[in-house]
CSV table of C-alpha atoms in Angstrom, one decimal:
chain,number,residue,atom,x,y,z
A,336,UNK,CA,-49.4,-49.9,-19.8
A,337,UNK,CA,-48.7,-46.9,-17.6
A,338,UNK,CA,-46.3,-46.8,-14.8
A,339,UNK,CA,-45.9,-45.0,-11.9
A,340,UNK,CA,-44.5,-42.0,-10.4
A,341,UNK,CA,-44.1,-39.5,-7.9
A,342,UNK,CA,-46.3,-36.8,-6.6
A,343,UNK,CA,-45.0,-34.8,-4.1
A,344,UNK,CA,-48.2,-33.0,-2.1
A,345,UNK,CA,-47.9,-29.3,-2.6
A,346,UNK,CA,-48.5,-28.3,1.5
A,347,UNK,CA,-46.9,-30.6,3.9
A,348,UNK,CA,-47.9,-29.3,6.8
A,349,UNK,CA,-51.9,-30.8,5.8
A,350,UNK,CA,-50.5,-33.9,4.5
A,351,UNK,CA,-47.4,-36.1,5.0
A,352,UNK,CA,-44.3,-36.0,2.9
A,353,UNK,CA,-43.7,-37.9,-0.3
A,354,UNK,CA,-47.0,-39.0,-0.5
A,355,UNK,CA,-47.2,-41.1,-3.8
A,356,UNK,CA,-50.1,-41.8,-6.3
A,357,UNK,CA,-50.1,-43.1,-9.8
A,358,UNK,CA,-50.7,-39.9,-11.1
A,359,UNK,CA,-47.2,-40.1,-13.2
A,360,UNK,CA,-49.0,-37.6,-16.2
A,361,UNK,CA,-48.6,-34.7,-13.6
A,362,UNK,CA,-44.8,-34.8,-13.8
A,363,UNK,CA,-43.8,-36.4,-16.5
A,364,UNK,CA,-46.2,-36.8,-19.8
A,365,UNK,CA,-45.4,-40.6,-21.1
A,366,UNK,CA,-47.9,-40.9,-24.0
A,367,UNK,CA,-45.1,-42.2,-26.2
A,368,UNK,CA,-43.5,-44.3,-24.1
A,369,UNK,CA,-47.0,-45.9,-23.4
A,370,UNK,CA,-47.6,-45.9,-27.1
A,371,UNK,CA,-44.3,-48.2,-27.6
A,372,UNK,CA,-44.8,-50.5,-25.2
A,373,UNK,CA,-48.7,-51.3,-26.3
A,374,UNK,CA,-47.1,-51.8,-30.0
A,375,UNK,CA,-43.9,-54.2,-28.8
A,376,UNK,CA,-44.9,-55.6,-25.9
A,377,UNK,CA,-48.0,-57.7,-27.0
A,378,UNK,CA,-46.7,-58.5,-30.4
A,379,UNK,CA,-43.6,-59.9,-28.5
A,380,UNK,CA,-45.5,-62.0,-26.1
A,381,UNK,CA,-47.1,-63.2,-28.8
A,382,UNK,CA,-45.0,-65.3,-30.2
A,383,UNK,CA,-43.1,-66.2,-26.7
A,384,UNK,CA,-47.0,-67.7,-26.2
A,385,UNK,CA,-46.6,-69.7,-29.4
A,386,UNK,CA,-42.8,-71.2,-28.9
A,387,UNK,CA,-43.2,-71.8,-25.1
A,388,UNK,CA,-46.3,-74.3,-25.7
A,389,UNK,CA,-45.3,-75.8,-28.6
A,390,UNK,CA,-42.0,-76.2,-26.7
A,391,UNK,CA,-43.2,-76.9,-23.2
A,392,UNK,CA,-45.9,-79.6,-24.4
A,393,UNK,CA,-42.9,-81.2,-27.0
A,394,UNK,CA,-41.0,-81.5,-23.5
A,395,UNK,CA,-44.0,-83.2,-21.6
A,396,UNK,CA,-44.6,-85.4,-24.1
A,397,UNK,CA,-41.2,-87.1,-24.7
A,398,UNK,CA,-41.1,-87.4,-20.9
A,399,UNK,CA,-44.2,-89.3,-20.8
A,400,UNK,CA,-43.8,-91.2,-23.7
A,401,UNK,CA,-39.9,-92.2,-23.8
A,402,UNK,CA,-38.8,-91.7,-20.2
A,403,UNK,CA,-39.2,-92.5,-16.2
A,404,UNK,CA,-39.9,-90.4,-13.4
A,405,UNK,CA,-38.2,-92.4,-11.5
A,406,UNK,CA,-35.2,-90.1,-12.3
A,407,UNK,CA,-34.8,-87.1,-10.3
A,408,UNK,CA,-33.6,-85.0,-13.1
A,409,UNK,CA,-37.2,-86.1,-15.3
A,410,UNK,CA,-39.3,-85.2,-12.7
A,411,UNK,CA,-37.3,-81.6,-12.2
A,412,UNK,CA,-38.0,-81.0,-15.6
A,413,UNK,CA,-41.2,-81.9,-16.1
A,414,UNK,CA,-41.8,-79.7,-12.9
A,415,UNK,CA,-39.7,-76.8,-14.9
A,416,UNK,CA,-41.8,-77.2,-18.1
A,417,UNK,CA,-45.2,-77.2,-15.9
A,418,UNK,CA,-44.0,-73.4,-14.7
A,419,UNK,CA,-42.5,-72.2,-17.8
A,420,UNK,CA,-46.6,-73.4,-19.2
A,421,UNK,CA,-47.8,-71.4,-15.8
A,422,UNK,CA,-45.6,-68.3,-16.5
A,423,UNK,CA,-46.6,-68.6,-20.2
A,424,UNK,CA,-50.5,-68.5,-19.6
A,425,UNK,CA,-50.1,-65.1,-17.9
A,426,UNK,CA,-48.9,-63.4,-21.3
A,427,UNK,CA,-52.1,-63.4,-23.3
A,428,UNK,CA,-53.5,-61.4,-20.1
A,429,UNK,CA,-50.7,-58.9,-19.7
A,430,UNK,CA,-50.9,-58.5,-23.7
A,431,UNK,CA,-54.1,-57.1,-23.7
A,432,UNK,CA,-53.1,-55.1,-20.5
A,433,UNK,CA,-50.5,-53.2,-22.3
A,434,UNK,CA,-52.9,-52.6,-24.9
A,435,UNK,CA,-56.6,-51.7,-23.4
A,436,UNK,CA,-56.0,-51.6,-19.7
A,437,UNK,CA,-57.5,-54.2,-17.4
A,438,UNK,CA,-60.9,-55.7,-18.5
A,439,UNK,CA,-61.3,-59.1,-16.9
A,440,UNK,CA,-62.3,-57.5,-13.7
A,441,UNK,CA,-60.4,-57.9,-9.9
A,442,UNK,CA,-60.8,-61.0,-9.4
A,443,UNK,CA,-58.9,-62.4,-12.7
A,444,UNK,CA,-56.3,-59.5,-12.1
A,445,UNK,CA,-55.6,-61.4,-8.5
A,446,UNK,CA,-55.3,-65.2,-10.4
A,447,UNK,CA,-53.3,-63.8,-13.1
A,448,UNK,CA,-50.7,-61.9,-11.1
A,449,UNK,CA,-50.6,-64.6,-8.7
A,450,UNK,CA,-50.2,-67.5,-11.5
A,451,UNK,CA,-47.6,-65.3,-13.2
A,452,UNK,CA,-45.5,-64.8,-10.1
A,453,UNK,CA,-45.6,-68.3,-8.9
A,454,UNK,CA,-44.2,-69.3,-12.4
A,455,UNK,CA,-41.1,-66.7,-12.1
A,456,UNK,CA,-40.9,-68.3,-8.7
A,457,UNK,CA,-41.1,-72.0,-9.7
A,458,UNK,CA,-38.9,-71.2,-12.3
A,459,UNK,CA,-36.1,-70.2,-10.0
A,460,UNK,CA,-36.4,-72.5,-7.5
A,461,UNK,CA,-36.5,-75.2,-9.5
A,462,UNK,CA,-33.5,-74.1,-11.4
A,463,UNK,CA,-31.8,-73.9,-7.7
A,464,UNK,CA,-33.0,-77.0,-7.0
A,465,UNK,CA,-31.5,-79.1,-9.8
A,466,UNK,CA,-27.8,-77.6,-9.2
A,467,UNK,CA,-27.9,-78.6,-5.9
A,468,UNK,CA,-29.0,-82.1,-6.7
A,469,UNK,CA,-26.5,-82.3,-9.3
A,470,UNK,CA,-24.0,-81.0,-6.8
A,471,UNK,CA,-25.1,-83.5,-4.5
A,472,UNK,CA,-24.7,-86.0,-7.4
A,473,UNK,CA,-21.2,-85.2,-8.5
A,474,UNK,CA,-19.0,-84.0,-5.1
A,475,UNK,CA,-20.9,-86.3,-3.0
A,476,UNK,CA,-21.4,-89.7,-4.8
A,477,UNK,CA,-22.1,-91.2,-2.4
A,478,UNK,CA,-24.8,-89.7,-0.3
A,479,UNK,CA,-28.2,-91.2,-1.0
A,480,UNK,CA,-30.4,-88.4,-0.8
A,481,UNK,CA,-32.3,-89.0,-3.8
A,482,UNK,CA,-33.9,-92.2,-2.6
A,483,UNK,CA,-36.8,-92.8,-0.5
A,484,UNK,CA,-39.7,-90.7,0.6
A,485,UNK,CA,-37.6,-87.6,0.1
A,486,UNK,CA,-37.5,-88.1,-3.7
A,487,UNK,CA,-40.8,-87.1,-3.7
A,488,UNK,CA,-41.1,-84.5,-1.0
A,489,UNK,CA,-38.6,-82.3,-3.2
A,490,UNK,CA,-40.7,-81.0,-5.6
A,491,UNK,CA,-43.7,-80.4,-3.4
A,492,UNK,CA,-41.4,-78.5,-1.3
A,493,UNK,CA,-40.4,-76.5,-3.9
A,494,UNK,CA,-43.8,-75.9,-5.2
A,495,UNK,CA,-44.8,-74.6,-1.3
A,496,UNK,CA,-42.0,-72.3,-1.3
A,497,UNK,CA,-43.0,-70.9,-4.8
A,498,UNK,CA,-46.3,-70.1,-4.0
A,499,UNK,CA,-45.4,-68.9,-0.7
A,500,UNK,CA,-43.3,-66.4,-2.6
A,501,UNK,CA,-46.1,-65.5,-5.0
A,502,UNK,CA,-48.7,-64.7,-2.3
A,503,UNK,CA,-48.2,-61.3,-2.0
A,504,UNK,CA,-49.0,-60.4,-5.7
A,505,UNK,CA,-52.2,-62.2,-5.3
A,506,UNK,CA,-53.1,-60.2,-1.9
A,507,UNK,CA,-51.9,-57.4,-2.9
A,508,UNK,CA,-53.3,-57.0,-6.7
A,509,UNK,CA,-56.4,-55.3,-7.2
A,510,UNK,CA,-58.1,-53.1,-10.8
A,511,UNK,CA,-57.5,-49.2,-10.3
A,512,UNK,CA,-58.3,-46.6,-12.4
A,513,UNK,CA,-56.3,-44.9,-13.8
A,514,UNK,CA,-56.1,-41.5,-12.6
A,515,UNK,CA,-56.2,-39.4,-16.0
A,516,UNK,CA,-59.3,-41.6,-17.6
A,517,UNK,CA,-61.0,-43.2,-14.5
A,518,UNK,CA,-62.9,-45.5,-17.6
A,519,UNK,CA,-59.4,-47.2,-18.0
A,520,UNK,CA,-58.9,-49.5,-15.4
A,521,UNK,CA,-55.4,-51.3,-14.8
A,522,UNK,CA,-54.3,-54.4,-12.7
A,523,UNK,CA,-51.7,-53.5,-10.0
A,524,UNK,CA,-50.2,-53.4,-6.9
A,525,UNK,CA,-53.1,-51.6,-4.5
A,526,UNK,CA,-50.0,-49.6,-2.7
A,527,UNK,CA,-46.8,-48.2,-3.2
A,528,UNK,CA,-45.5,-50.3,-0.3
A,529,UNK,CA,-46.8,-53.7,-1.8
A,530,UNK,CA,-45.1,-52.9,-4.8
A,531,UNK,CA,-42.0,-51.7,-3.3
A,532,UNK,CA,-41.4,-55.2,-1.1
A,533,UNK,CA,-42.7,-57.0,-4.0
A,534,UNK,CA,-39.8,-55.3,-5.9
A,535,UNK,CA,-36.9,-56.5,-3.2
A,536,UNK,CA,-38.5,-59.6,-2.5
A,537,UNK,CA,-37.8,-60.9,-5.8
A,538,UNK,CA,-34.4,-58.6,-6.5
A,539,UNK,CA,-33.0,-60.3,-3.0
A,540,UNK,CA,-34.7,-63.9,-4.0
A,541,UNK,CA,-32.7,-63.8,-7.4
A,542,UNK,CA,-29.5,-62.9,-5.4
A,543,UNK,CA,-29.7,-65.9,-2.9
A,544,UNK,CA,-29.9,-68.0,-5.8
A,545,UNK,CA,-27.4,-66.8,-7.7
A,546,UNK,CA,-25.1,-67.4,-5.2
A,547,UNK,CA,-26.4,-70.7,-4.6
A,548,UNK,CA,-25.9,-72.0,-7.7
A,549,UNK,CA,-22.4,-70.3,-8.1
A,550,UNK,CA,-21.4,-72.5,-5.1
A,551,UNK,CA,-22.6,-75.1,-6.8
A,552,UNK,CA,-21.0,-74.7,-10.0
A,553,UNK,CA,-17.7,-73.7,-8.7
A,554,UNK,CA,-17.8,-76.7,-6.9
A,555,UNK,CA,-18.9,-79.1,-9.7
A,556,UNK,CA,-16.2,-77.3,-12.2
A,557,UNK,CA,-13.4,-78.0,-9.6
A,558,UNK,CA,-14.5,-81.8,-9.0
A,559,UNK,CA,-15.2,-82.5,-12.9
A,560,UNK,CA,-11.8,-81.0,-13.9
A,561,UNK,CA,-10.0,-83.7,-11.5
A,562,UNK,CA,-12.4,-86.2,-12.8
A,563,UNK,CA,-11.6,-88.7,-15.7
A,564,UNK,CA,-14.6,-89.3,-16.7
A,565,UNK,CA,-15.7,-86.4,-17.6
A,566,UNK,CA,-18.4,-87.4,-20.3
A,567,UNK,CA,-20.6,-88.7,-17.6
A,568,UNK,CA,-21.6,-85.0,-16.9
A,569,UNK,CA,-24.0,-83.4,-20.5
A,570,UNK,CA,-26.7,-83.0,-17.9
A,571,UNK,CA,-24.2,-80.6,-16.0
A,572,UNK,CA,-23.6,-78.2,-18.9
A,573,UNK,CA,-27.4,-78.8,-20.0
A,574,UNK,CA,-28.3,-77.3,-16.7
A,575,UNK,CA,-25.7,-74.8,-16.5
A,576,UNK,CA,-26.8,-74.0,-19.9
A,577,UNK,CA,-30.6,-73.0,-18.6
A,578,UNK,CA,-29.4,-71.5,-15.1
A,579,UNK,CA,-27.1,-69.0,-17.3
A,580,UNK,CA,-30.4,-68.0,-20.0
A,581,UNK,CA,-32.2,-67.4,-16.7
A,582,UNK,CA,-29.9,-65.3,-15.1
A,583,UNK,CA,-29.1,-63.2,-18.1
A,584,UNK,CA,-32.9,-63.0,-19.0
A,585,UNK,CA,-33.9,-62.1,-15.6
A,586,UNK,CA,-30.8,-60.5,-14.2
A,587,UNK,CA,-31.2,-56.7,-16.3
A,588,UNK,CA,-35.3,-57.0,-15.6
A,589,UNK,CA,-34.0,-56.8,-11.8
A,590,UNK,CA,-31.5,-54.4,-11.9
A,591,UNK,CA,-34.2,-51.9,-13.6
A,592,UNK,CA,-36.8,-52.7,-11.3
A,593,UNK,CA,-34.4,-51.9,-8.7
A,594,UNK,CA,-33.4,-48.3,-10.5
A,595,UNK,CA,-37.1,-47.4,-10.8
A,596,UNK,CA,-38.2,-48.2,-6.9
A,597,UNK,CA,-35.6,-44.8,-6.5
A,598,UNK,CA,-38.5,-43.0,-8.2
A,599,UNK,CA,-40.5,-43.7,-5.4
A,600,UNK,CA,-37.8,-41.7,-2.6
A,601,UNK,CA,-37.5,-38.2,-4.1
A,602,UNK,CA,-34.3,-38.7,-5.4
A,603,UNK,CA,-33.8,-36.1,-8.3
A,604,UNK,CA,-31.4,-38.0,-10.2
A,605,UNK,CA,-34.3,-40.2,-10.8
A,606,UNK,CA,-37.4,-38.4,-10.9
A,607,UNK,CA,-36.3,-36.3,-14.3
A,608,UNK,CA,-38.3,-37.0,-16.4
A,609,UNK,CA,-35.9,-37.8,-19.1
A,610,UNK,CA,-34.0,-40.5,-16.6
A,611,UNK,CA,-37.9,-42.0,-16.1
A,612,UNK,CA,-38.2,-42.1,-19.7
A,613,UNK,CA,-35.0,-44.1,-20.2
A,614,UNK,CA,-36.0,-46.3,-17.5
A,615,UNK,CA,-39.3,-47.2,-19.4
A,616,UNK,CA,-38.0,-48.0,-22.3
A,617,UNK,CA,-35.0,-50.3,-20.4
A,618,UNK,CA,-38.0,-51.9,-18.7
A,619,UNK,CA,-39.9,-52.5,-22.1
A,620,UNK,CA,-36.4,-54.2,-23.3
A,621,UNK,CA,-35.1,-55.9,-20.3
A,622,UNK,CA,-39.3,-57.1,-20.1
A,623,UNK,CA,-39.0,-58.8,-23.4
A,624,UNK,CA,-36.0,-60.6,-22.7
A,625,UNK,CA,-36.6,-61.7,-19.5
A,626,UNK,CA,-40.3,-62.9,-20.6
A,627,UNK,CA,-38.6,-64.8,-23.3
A,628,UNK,CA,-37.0,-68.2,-20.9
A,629,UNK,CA,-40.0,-69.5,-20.9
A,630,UNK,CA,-39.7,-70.4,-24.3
A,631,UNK,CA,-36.4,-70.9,-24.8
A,632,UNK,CA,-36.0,-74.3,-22.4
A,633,UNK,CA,-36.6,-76.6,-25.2
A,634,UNK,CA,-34.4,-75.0,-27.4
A,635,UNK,CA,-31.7,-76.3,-24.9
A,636,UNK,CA,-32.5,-79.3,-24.3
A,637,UNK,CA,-32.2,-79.9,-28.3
A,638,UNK,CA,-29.1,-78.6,-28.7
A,639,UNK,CA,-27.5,-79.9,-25.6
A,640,UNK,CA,-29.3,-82.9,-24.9
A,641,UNK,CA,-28.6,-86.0,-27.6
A,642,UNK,CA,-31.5,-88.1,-26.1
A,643,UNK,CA,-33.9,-85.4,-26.3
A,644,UNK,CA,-32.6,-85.2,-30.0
A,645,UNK,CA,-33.3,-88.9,-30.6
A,646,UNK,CA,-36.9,-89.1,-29.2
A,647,UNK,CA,-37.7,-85.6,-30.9
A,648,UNK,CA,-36.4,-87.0,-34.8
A,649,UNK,CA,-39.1,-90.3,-33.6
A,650,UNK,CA,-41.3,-88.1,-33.0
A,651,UNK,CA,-40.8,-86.7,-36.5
A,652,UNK,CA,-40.6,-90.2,-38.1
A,653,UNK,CA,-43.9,-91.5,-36.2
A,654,UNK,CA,-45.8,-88.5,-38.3
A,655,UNK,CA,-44.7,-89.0,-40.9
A,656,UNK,CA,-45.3,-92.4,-41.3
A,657,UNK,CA,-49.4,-91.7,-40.0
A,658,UNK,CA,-49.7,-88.9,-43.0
A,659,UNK,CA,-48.3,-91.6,-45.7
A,660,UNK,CA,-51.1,-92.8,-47.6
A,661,UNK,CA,-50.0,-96.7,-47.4
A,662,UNK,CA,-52.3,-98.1,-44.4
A,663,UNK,CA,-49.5,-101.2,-44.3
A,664,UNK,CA,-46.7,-98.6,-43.9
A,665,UNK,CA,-44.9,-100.4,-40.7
A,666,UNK,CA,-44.5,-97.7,-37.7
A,667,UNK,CA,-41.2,-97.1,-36.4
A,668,UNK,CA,-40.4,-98.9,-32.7
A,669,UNK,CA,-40.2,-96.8,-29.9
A,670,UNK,CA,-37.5,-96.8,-27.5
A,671,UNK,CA,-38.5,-97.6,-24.0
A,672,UNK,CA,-38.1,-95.3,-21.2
A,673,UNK,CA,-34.7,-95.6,-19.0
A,674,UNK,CA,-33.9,-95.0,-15.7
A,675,UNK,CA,-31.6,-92.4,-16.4
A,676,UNK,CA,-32.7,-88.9,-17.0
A,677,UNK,CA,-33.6,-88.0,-21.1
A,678,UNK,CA,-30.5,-85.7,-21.2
């Protein structure tokens, strides 16, 4: 997939300054760096596709099957997996971006980079969400937040604000050619400036959480340490656990983004074209890493959560008592849901 550059107009006096296009070839020629990321990228996403809905489903099922939603905690998860599966659907699309340009026409190109945005969005906010209720949970005992009609207004509040975050990339998307083969047609932002706010929108979203959940965190650490009983709190260091993947997936994606809307301001230190290079290929690696958390949820939750263990090695047992041959072959009980969360 091509990115963008500069092109400075040659006579200011007819047009005005810095006036930008996509037109990168015209500085800098990038047929390698293109070359890598349509060989990496989609092979990549690939098989984050494959883990994240095997995952993701494995995750919706033991909720349903083993577990309430009348526990916060469930129903923030099942919410988390439902974006990581929203994020995920977008990568088949972007795949076949990297590798052919854009063919499914505007109005798929507006869905898809609406869909993927919300589920970076969701993601996050969610994330935010379950540290503060865990914060809630463990330096204020007490408080009673969590019942009543506000259980469920939470997570259609945080939906709201996730897809009030992910508006702009489905205004603001649209198919352009592409300006050295007009028959290659790519999905992105229609203006520099859309892609610009797009750019700090998310870089300053990530920061307010970040700090949020710090807060939290340092606050939880300080109130478990003086706590006895501290083996009340694996859902703590399960969530800490997931926030901390997130931020390091999504933190270095940021910080490159951030390098690369320089590009855009005639700086020179960042419009060589060895610099812009470099940048690409950070992008291309910072990319794959941050695409990755969508896949890499259940992984924690197995390794950090011992009922999510127990329902999973059920699950195991249940198939392979249907694949046995025997039709008397006795099923193995299932362990009814608590009120608890699964973790």
């Amino acid at each position: 997939m091509k990115e963008m550059e500069i092109k400075l107009p040659n006579d200011e006096s007819e047009n005005p300054p810095y006036e930008y296009t996509y037109d990168y070839d015209e500085v800098c020629h990038k047929e390698k760096v293109v070359k890598v990321g349509s060989i990496a990228l989609p092979l990549f996403f690939s098989l984050v596709v494959l883990l994240s809905l095997f995952g993701n489903i494995l995750v919706l099922v033991i909720l349903a099957r083993y577990e309430s939603l009348k526990s916060l905690t469930n129903i923030f998860i099942l919410n988390l997996a439902l974006s990581d599966l929203i994020f995920t659907l977008g990568l088949p699309f972007w795949s076949c971006h990297f590798i052919w340009g854009w063919t499914f026409g505007n109005l798929m190109c507006k869905g898809v980079s609406f869909v993927f945005s919300a589920g970076f969005y969701s993601s996050m906010v969610f994330l935010m969400v379950m540290t503060v209720q865990r914060y809630v949970a463990v330096v204020h005992p007490l408080s009673d937040w969590e019942t009543g009609p506000r259980l469920a207004a939470v997570p259609v509040l945080a939906w709201v604000v996730s897809i009030g975050a992910a508006l702009p990339a489905l205004l603001q998307s649209s198919v352009m050619p592409d300006t050295t083969d007009p028959k290659t047609m790519y999905c992105k932002y229609s203006s520099i400036e859309a892609l610009l706010a797009a750019t700090y929108q998310q870089n300053v979203s990530l920061v307010v959480a970040f700090l949020i959940m710090s807060f939290c965190y340092i606050r939880i650490l300080q109130t478990v340490l003086k706590s006895k009983a501290r083996r009340r709190h694996r859902t703590i260091r399960l969530i800490f656990c997931i926030v901390a993947v997130f931020f390091v997936g999504w933190t270095p994606y940021n910080v490159v983004i951030f390098l690369k809307s320089f590009t855009f301001y005639d700086i020179p230190a960042f419009t060589d074209c060895n610099v812009s290079d470099n940048l690409d290929y950070a992008l291309y690696g910072c990319r794959l890493l941050a695409f990755s958390h969508c896949c890499l949820n259940p992984v924690f939750y197995a390794f950090v959560g011992v009922k999510f263990r127990n329902h999973l090695k059920e699950i195991v047992q249940l198939f392979r008592s249907k694949i046995k041959t025997d039709p008397q072959q006795p099923r193995i009980a299932t362990i009814p849901g608590s009120q608890g969360s699964m973790y």
